[in-house]
């Protein structure tokens, strides 16, 4: 793909990924066929900051887990009162990393 | 994939064992002081019970054999008891037989729960249970 396009994508989307993975994504994108650009550019990625805010406000109901698509653990969190409050607090620190992992999985489908 | 499976099993086992320890603590406390411990963040902050408040008490009365009282306290207690009994056995069977039946089942549930026809009844159940909890004043 066009390097300029890829760099633009990376610049606007780098916060959605783990920093050590950005370089690898950039290289894979450059090697990618041009026809997949439409799919890549319209990819719906989750913002880790927004998920963190949701986690702080509604973490006891597992809404954060539901939002990133982790419905199984979301139900677990909902039914156990946020894992007795412990899981809620642990997730305040873990959820950003989990969100970035989900984003990587999403973009990996096209790479 | 393998890493994900181990991660999921660790989380589930940890949650289960925390649940068992929590249950033991509550039962020990229940006998000495005759009331239950409270950790629910929402209840502490807002004084409004959350959808799963009372499930510990529900499980304890289930263990004592008061099935109707357990249902009246919180129906979620029944679900939690079943899950807590099945999950550790299932995980140990999976690890021993080098299988991943639980992981595949979990992935399927994840996909099903994203469909509105399965998600909606669940949401409705939780909301009705929540309203009931607030009316009961747990």
XYZ file of C-alpha atoms in Angstrom, chain A residues 2-111:
110
model
C 0.953 3.620 -0.387
C 3.365 4.634 2.385
C 1.687 8.007 2.812
C -1.703 6.389 3.350
C -0.263 3.918 5.857
C 1.508 6.656 7.791
C -1.700 8.646 7.952
C -3.525 5.602 9.284
C -0.827 4.934 11.862
C -0.761 8.560 12.999
C -4.489 8.705 13.645
C -4.815 5.202 15.069
C -1.602 4.557 17.001
C -3.315 5.135 20.372
C -5.529 2.115 19.742
C -2.566 -0.274 19.750
C 0.262 -1.299 22.037
C 3.299 0.818 21.170
C 5.556 -2.166 20.474
C 3.074 -3.465 17.913
C 2.694 -0.251 15.897
C 5.824 -0.836 13.847
C 4.822 -4.352 12.910
C 1.361 -3.170 11.873
C 2.922 -0.434 9.724
C 5.140 -2.920 7.899
C 2.284 -5.359 7.342
C 0.085 -2.551 6.032
C 2.736 -1.446 3.545
C 2.983 -5.010 2.284
C -0.792 -5.253 2.018
C -2.785 -5.111 -1.226
C -4.361 -1.743 -2.098
C -7.841 -3.213 -2.446
C -8.102 -3.791 1.306
C -7.620 -0.087 2.133
C -11.380 0.561 2.191
C -11.873 -2.152 4.802
C -8.887 -1.081 6.914
C -9.810 2.610 6.914
C -13.398 1.951 8.022
C -12.416 -0.478 10.789
C -14.264 0.261 14.039
C -11.623 0.277 16.761
C -12.380 0.779 20.436
C -10.844 3.753 22.199
C -9.002 2.541 25.347
C -9.598 5.866 27.132
C -13.363 5.705 26.716
C -13.390 2.076 27.851
C -11.375 3.104 30.920
C -13.948 5.778 31.793
C -16.773 3.255 31.357
C -14.807 0.806 33.500
C -14.483 3.319 36.325
C -18.148 4.332 36.188
C -19.916 1.062 35.379
C -17.266 -1.596 35.928
C -19.348 -3.371 38.565
C -21.904 -4.309 35.902
C -19.219 -5.520 33.502
C -20.250 -2.942 30.871
C -16.583 -2.392 29.940
C -16.149 -6.082 29.139
C -19.353 -6.097 27.099
C -18.223 -3.031 25.148
C -14.938 -4.542 23.996
C -16.821 -7.662 22.899
C -15.760 -9.908 25.770
C -19.344 -10.919 26.537
C -18.444 -14.115 28.389
C -16.363 -12.369 31.020
C -18.896 -9.516 31.012
C -21.655 -11.849 32.151
C -19.316 -13.248 34.798
C -18.598 -9.777 36.069
C -22.252 -8.773 36.039
C -23.482 -11.810 37.961
C -20.803 -11.625 40.665
C -21.219 -7.937 41.505
C -18.031 -7.066 39.625
C -16.192 -10.073 41.018
C -16.884 -8.950 44.619
C -15.481 -5.532 43.706
C -11.992 -6.970 43.326
C -12.268 -7.700 39.607
C -13.704 -4.196 39.082
C -10.620 -2.610 40.629
C -8.229 -4.982 38.821
C -9.939 -4.113 35.531
C -9.358 -0.374 36.054
C -5.715 -1.233 35.420
C -6.138 -4.115 32.974
C -8.903 -2.922 30.670
C -6.781 -0.621 28.487
C -4.410 -3.449 27.643
C -7.346 -5.774 26.974
C -8.909 -3.192 24.644
C -5.673 -2.818 22.699
C -5.443 -6.593 22.366
C -8.988 -6.744 20.972
C -8.073 -3.988 18.486
C -5.015 -5.957 17.358
C -7.175 -9.042 16.849
C -9.605 -6.977 14.769
C -6.954 -5.566 12.428
C -5.205 -8.935 12.247
C -8.130 -10.320 10.239
C -7.095 -8.141 7.318
C -3.317 -8.280 7.609
